[in-house]
PDB file of C-alpha atoms and ligand atoms in Angstrom:
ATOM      1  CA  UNK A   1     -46.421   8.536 -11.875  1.00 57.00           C
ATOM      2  CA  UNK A   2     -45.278  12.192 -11.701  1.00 83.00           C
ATOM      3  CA  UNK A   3     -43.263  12.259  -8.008  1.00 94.00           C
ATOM      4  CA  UNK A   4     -40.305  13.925 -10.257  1.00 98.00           C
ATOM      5  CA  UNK A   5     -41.908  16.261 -12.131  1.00 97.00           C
ATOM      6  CA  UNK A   6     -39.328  19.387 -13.026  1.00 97.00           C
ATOM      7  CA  UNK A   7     -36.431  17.352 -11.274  1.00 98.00           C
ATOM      8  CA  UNK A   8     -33.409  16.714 -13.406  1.00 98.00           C
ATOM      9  CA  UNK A   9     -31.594  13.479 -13.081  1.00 98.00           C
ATOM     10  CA  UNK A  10     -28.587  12.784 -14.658  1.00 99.00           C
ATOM     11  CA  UNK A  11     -27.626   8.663 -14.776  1.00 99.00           C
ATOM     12  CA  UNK A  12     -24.068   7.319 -15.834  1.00 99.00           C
ATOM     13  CA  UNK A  13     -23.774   4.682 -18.206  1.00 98.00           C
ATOM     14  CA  UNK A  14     -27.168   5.107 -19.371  1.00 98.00           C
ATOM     15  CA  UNK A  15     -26.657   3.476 -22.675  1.00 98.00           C
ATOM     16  CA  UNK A  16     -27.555  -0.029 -21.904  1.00 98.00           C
ATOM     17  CA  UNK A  17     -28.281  -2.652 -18.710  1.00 98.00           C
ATOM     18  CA  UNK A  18     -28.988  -1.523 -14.815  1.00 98.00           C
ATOM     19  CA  UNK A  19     -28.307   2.455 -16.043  1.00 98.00           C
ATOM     20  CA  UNK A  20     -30.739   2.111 -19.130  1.00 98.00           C
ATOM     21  CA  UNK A  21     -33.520   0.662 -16.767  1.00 98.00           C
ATOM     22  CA  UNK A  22     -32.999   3.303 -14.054  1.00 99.00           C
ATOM     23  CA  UNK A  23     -32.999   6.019 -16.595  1.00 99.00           C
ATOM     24  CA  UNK A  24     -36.243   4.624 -18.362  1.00 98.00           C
ATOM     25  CA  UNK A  25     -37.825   4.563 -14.480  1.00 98.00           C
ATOM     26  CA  UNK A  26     -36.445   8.173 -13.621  1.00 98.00           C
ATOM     27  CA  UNK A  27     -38.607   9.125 -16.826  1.00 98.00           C
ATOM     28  CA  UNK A  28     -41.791   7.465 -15.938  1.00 98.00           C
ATOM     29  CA  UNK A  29     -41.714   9.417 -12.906  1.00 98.00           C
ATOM     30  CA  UNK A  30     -41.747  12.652 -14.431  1.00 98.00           C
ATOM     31  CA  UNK A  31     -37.944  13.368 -14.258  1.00 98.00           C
ATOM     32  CA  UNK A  32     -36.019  14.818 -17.565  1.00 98.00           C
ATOM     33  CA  UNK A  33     -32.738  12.267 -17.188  1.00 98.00           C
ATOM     34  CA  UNK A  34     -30.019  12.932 -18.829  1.00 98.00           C
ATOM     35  CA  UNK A  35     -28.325  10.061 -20.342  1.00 98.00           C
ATOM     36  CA  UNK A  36     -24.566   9.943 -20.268  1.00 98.00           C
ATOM     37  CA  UNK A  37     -21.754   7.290 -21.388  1.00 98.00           C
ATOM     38  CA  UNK A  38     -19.507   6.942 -24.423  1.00 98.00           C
ATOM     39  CA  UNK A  39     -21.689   5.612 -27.072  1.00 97.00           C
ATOM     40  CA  UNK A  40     -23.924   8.119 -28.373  1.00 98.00           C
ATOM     41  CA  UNK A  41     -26.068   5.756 -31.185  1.00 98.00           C
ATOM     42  CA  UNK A  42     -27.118   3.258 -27.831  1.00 98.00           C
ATOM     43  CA  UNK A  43     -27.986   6.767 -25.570  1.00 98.00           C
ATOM     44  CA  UNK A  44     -29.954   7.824 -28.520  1.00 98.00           C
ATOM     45  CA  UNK A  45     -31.567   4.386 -28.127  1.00 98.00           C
ATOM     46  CA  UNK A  46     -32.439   4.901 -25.073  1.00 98.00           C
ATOM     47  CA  UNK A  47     -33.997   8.617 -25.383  1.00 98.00           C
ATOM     48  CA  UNK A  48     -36.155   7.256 -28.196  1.00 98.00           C
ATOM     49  CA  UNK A  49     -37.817   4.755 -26.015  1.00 98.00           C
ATOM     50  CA  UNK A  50     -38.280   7.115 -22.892  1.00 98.00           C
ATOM     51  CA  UNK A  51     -39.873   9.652 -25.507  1.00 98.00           C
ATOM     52  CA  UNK A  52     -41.973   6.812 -26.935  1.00 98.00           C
ATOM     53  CA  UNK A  53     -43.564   6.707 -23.476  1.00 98.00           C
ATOM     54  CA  UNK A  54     -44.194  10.863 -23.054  1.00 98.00           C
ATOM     55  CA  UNK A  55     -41.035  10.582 -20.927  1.00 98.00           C
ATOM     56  CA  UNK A  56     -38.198  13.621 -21.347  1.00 98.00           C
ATOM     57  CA  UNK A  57     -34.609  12.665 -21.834  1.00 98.00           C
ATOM     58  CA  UNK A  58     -31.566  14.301 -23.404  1.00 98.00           C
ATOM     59  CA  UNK A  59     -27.992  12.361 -24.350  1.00 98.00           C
ATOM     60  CA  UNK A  60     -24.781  13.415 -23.218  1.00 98.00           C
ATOM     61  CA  UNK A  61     -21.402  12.163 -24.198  1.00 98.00           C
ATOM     62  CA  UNK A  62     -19.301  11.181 -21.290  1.00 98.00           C
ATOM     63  CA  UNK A  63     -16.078   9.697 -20.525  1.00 98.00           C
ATOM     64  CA  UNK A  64     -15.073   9.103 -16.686  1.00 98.00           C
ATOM     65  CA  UNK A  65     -11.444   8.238 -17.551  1.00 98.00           C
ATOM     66  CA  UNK A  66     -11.768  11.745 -18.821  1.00 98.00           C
ATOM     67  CA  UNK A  67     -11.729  14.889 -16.260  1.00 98.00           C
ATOM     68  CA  UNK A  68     -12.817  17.185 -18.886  1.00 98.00           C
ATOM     69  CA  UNK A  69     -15.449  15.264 -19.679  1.00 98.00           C
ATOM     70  CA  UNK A  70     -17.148  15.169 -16.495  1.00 98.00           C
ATOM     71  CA  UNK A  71     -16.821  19.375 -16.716  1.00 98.00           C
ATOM     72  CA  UNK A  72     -18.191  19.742 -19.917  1.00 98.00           C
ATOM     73  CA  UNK A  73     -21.223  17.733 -18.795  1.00 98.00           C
ATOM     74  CA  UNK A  74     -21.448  19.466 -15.628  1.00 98.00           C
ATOM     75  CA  UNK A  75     -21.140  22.817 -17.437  1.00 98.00           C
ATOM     76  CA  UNK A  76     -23.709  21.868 -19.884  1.00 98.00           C
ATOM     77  CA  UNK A  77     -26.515  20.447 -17.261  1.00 98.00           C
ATOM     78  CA  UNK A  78     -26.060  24.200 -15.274  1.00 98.00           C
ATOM     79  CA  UNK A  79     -26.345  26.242 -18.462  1.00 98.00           C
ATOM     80  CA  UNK A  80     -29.456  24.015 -19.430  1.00 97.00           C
ATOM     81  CA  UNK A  81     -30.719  23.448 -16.467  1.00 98.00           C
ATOM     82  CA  UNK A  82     -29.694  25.440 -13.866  1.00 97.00           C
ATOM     83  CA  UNK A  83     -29.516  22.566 -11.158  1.00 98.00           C
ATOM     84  CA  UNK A  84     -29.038  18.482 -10.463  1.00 98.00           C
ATOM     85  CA  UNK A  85     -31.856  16.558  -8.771  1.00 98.00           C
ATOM     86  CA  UNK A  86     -30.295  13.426  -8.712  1.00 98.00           C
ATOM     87  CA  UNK A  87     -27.368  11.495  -9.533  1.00 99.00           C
ATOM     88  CA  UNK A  88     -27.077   7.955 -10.017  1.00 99.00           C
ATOM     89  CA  UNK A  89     -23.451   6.861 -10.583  1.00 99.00           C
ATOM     90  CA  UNK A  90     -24.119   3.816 -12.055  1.00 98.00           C
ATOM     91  CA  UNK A  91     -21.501   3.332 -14.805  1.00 98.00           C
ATOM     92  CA  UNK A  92     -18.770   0.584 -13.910  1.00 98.00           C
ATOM     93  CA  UNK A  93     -16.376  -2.025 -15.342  1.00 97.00           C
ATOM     94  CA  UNK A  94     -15.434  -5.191 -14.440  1.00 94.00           C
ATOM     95  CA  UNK A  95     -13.276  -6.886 -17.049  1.00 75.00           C
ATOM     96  CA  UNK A  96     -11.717 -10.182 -17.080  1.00 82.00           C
ATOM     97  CA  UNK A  97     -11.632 -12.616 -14.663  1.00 93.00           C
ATOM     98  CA  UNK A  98      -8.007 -13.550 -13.491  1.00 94.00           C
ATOM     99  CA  UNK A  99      -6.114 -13.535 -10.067  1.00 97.00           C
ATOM    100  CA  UNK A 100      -4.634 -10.117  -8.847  1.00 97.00           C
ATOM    101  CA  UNK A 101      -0.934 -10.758  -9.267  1.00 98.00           C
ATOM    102  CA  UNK A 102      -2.118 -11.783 -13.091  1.00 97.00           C
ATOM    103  CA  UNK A 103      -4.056  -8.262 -13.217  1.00 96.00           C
ATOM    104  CA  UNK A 104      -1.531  -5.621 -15.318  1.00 96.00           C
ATOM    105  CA  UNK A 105      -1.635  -2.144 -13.671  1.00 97.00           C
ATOM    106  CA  UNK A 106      -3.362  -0.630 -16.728  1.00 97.00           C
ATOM    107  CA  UNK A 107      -6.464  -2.937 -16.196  1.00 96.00           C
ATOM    108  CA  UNK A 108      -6.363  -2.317 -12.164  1.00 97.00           C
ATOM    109  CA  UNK A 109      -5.723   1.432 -13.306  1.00 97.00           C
ATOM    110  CA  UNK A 110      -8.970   1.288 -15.928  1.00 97.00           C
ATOM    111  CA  UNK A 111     -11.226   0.028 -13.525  1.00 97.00           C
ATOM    112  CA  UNK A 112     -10.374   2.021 -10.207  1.00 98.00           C
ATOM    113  CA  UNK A 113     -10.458   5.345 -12.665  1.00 98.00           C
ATOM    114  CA  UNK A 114     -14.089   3.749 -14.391  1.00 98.00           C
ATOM    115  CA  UNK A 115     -15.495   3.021 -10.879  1.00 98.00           C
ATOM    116  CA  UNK A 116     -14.169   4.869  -8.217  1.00 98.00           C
ATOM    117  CA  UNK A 117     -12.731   7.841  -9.438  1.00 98.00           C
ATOM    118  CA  UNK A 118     -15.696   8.452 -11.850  1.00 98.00           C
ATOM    119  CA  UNK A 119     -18.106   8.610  -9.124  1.00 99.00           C
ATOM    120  CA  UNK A 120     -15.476  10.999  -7.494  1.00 99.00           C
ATOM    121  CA  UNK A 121     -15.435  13.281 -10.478  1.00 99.00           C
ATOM    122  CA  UNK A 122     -18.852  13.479 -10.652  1.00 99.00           C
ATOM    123  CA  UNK A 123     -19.608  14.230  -7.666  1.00 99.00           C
ATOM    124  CA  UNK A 124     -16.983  17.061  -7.773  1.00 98.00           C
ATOM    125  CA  UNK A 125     -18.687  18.408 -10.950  1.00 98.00           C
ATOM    126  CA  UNK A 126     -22.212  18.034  -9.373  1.00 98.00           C
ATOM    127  CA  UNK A 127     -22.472  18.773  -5.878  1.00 98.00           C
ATOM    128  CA  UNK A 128     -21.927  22.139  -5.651  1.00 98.00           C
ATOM    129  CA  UNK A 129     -25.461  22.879  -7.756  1.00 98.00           C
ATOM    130  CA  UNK A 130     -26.782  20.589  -5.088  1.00 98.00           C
ATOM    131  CA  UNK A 131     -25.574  22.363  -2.312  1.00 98.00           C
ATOM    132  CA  UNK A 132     -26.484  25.759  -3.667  1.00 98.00           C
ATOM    133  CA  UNK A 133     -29.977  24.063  -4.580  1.00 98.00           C
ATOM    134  CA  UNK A 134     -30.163  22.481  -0.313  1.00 98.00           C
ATOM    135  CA  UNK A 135     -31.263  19.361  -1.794  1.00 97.00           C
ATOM    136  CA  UNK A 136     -30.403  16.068  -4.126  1.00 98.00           C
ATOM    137  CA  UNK A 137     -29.774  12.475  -4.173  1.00 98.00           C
ATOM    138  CA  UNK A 138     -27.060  11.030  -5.137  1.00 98.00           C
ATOM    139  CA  UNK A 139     -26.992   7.431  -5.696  1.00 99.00           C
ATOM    140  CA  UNK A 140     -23.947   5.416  -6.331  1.00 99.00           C
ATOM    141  CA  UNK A 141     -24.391   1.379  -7.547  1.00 98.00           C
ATOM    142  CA  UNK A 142     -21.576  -0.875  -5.978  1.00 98.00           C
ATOM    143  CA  UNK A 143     -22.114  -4.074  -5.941  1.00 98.00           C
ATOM    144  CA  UNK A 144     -22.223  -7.497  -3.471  1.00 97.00           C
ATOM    145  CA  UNK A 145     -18.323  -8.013  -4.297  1.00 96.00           C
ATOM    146  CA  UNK A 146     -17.771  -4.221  -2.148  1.00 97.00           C
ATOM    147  CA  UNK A 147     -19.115  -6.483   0.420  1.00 97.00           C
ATOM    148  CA  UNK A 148     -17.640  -9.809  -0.215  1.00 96.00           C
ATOM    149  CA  UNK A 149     -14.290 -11.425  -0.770  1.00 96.00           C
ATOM    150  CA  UNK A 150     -14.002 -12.057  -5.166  1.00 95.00           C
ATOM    151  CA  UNK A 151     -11.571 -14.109  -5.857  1.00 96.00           C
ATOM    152  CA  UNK A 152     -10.383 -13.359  -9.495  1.00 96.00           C
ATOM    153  CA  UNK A 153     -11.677  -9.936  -9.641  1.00 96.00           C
ATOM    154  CA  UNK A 154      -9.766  -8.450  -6.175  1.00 97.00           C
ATOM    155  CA  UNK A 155      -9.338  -4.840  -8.361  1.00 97.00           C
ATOM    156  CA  UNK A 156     -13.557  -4.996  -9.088  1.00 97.00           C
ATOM    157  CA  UNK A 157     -13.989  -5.774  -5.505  1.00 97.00           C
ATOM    158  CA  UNK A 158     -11.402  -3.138  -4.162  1.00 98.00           C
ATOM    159  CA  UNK A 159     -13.254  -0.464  -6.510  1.00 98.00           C
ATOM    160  CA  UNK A 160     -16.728  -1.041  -5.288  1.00 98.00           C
ATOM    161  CA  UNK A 161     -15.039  -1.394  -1.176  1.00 98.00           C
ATOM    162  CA  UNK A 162     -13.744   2.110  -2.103  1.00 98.00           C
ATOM    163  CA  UNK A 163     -16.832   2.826  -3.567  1.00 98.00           C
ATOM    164  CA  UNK A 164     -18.604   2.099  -0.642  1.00 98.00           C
ATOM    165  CA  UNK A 165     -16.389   3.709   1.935  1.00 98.00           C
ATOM    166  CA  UNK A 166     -16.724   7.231  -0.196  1.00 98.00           C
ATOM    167  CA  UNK A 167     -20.290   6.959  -0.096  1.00 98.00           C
ATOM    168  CA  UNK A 168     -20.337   6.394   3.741  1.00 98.00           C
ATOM    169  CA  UNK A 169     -17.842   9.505   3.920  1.00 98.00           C
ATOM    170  CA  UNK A 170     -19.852  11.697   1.640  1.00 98.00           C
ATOM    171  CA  UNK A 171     -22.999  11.206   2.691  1.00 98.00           C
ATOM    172  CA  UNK A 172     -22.030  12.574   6.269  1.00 98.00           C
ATOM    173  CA  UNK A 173     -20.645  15.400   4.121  1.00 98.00           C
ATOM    174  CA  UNK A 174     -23.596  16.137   2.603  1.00 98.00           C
ATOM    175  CA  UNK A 175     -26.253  15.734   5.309  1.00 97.00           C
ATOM    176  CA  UNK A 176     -26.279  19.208   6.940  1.00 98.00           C
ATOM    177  CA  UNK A 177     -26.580  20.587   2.965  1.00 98.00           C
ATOM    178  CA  UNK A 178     -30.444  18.246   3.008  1.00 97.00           C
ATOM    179  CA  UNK A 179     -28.522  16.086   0.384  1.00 98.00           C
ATOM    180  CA  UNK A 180     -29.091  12.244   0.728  1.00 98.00           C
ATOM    181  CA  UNK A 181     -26.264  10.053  -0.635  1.00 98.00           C
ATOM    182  CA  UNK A 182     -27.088   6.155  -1.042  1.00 98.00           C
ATOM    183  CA  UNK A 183     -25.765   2.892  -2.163  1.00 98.00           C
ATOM    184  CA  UNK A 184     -27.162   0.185  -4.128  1.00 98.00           C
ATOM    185  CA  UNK A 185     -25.022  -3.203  -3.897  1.00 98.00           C
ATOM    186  CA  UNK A 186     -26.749  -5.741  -6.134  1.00 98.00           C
ATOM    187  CA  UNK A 187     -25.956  -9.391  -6.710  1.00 96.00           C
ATOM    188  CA  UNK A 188     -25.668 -10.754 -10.132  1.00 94.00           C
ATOM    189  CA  UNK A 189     -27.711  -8.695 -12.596  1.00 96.00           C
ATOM    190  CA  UNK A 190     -29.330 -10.124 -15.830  1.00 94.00           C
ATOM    191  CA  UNK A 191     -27.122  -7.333 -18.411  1.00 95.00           C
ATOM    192  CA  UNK A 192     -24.515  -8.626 -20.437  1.00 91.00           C
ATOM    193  CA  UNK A 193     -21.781  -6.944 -17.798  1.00 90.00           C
ATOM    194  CA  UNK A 194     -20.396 -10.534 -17.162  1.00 77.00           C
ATOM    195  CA  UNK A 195     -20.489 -13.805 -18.361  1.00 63.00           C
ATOM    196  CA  UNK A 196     -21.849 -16.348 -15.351  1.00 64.00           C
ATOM    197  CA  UNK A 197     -21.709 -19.295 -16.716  1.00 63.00           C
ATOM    198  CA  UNK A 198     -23.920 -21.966 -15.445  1.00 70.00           C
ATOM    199  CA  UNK A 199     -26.111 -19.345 -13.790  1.00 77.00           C
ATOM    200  CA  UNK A 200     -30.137 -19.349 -14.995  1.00 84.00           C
ATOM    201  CA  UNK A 201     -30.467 -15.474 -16.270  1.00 87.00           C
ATOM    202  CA  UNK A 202     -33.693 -15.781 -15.470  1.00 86.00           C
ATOM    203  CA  UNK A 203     -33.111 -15.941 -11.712  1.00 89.00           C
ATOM    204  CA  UNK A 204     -31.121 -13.052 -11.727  1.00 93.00           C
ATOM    205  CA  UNK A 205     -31.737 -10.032 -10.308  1.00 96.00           C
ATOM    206  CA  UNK A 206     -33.244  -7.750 -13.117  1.00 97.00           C
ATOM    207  CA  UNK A 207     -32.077  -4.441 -14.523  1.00 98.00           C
ATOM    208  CA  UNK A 208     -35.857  -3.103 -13.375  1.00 98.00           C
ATOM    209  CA  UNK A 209     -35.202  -4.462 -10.030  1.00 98.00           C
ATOM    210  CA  UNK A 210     -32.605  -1.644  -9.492  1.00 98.00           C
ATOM    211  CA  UNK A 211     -34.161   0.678 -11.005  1.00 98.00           C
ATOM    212  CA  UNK A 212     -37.125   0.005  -8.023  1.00 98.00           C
ATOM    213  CA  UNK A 213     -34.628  -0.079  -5.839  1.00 98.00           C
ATOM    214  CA  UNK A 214     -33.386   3.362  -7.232  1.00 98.00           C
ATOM    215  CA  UNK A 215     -37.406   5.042  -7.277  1.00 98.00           C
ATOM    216  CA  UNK A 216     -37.581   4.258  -3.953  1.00 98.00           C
ATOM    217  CA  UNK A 217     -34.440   5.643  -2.674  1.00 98.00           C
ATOM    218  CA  UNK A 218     -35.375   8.657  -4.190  1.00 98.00           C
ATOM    219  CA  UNK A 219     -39.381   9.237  -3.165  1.00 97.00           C
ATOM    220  CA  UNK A 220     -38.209   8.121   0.109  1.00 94.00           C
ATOM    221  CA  UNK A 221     -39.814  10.472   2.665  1.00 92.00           C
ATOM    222  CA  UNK A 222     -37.284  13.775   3.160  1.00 90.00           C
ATOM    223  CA  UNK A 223     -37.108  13.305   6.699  1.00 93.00           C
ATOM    224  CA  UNK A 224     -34.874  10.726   6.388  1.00 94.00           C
ATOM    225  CA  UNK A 225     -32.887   8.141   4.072  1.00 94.00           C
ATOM    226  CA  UNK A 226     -31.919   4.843   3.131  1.00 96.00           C
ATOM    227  CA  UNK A 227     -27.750   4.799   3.216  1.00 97.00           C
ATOM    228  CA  UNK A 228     -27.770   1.480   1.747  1.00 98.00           C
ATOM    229  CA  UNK A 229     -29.566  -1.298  -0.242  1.00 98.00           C
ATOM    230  CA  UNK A 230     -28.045  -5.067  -0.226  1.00 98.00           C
ATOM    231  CA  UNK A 231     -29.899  -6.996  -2.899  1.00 98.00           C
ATOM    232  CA  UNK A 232     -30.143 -10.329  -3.191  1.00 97.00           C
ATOM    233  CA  UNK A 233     -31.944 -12.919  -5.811  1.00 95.00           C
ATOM    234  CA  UNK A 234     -34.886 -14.464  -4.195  1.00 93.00           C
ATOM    235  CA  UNK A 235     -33.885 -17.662  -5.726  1.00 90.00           C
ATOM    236  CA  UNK A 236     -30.323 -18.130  -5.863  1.00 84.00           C
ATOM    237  CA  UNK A 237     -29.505 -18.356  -9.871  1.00 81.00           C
TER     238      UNK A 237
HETATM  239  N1  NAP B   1     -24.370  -6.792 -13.981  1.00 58.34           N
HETATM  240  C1  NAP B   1     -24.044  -7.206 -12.779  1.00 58.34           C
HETATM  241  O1  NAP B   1     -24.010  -8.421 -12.495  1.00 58.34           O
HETATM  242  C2  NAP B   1     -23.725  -6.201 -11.691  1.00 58.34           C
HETATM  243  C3  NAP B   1     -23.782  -6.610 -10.354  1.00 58.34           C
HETATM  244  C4  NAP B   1     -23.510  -5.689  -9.349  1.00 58.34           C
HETATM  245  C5  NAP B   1     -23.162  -4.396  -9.675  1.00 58.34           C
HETATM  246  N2  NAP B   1     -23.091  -4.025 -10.995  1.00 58.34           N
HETATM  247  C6  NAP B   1     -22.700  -2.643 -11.286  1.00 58.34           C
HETATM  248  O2  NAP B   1     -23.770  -2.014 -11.950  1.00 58.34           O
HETATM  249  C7  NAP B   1     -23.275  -1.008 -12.823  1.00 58.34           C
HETATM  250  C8  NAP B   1     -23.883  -1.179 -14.212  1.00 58.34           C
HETATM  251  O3  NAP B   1     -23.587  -2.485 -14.659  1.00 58.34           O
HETATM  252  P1  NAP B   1     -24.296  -3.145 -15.945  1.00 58.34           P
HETATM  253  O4  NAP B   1     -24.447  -4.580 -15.635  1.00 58.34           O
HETATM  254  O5  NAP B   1     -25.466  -2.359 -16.376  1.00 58.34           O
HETATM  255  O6  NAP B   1     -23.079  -2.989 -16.990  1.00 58.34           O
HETATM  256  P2  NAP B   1     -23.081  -2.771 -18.579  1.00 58.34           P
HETATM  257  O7  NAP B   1     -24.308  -3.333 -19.200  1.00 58.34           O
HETATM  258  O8  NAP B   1     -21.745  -3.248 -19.043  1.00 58.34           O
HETATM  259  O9  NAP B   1     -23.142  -1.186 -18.705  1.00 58.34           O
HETATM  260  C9  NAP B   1     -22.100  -0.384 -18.222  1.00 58.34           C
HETATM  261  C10 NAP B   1     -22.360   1.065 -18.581  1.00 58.34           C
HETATM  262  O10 NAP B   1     -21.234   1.829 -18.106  1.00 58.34           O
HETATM  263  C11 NAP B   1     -20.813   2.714 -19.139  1.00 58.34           C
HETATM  264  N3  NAP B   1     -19.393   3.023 -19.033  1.00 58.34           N
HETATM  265  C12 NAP B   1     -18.347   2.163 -18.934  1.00 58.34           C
HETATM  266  N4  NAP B   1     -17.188   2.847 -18.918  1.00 58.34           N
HETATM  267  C13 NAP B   1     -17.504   4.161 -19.002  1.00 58.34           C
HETATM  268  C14 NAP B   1     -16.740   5.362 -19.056  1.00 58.34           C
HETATM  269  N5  NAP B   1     -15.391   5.364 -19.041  1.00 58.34           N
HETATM  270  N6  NAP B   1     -17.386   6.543 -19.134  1.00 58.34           N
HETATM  271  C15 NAP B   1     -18.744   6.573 -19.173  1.00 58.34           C
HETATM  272  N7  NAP B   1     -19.521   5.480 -19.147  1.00 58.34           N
HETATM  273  C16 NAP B   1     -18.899   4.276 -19.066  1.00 58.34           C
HETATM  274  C17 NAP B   1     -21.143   1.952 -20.423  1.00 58.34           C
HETATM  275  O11 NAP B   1     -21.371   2.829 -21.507  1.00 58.34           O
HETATM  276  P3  NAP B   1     -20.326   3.133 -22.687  1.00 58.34           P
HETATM  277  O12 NAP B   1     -19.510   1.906 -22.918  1.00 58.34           O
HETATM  278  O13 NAP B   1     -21.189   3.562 -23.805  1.00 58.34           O
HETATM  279  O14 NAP B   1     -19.522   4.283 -22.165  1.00 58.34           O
HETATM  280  C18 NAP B   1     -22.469   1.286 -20.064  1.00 58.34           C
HETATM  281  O15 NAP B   1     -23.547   2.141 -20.338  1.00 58.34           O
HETATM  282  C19 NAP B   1     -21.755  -1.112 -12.776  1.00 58.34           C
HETATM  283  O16 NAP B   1     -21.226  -0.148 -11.890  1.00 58.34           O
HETATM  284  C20 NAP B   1     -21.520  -2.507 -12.216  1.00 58.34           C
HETATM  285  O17 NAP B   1     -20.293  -2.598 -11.520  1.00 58.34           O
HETATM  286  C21 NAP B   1     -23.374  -4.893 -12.001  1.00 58.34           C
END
């Protein structure tokens, strides 16, 4: 496959799970992804086994609790590159499970900075090549608790509501620039995000499943778009 040949996609949290199997499809399709999270060794990792396959990926450290980090990256893709194809904000937290009035402001503070103000920044960072460029994807992953009560994770499921409601907002933003904003809200996913006890991993939806998800969104004819993807096990786990 070659549908992405000379685009540039850059995927958060690359370095393992649903953003290591989106990153490894963005490759087969001819993109040159670049790779970005904290841990450098398990982005390295990653690059490896896209090169393995002919695929072209660089690493980039990247910290969304970190403004300046989101710059630097941003700075770094436009000096190298000189524009963004796509952007899959796929990085996210979810941490432990315990009722809301249990949850210490630092946590609720971690994970509404990890997965709602990350996207934010990076979409401030990243747009504007977009816009200059009249076209991109962006594609953020929420999840089926943005869409469904959770009890014992109310701040994961407020972050992926908000989630949700900024990619509604932005992608009527970014429509008249020919830029296509989408949202991917998966079930469970086999990674090692959470512990579900009791639930057959094998059931589960699969990394790769997202990543089809995410090829799709993005080969999707440019006459128009698909705003949002619910998806579900076949086979409840
Ligand atoms: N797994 C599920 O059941 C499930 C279901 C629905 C939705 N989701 C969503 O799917 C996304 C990916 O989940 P996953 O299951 O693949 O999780 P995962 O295996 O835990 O991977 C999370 C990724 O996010 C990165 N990350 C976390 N904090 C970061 C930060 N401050 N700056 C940059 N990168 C950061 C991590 O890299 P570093 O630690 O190296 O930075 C890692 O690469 C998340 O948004 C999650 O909410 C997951």
């Amino acid at each position: 496959m070659s549908e992405l040949n000379g685009q540039v996609a850059v995927v958060t949290g690359a370095a393992r799970g649903i953003g290591e199997a989106i990153s490894r499809r963005l490759a087969a399709m001819g993109a040159t992804v670049v790779l970005a999270s904290r841990d450098l060794t398990q982005l390295d990792r990653v690059k490896l086994a896209i090169q393995s396959k002919g695929g072209v990926a660089e690493t980039a450290h990247l910290d969304l609790l970190d403004e300046r980090s989101v710059q630097h990256l941003a700075a770094s893709i436009k000096e190298r590159h000189h524009r963004c194809d796509i952007l899959v904000n796929n990085a996210g937290i979810g941490l432990s499970a315990r009722p809301l009035h249990e949850t210490s402001p630092a946590e609720w503070d971690m994970i509404m900075a990890t997965n709602l103000r990350g996207p934010y920044l990076m979409v401030r960072a990243l747009a504007p090549m977009m816009i200059a460029a009249g076209s991109g994807h962006i594609v953020n992953i929420s999840s089926l608790a943005g869409h469904n009560p959770l009890p014992n994770g109310a701040a994961y499921a407020a972050s992926k509501w908000g989630l949700n409601g900024l990619t509604y907002s932005l992608a009527e933003e970014l429509r008249p620039h020919n830029i296509r904003v989408s949202v991917i809200a998966p079930g469970s996913v086999n990674t090692g995000f959470s512990v579900s006890s009791g639930k057959d991993p094998g059931r589960k939806i699969q990394p790769d499943d997202v990543a089809h998800v995410v090829a799709m969104l993005v080969t999707q004819a440019p006459q128009s778009f698909v705003s949002e993807v619910l998806l579900r096990p076949t086979q409840k786990p």
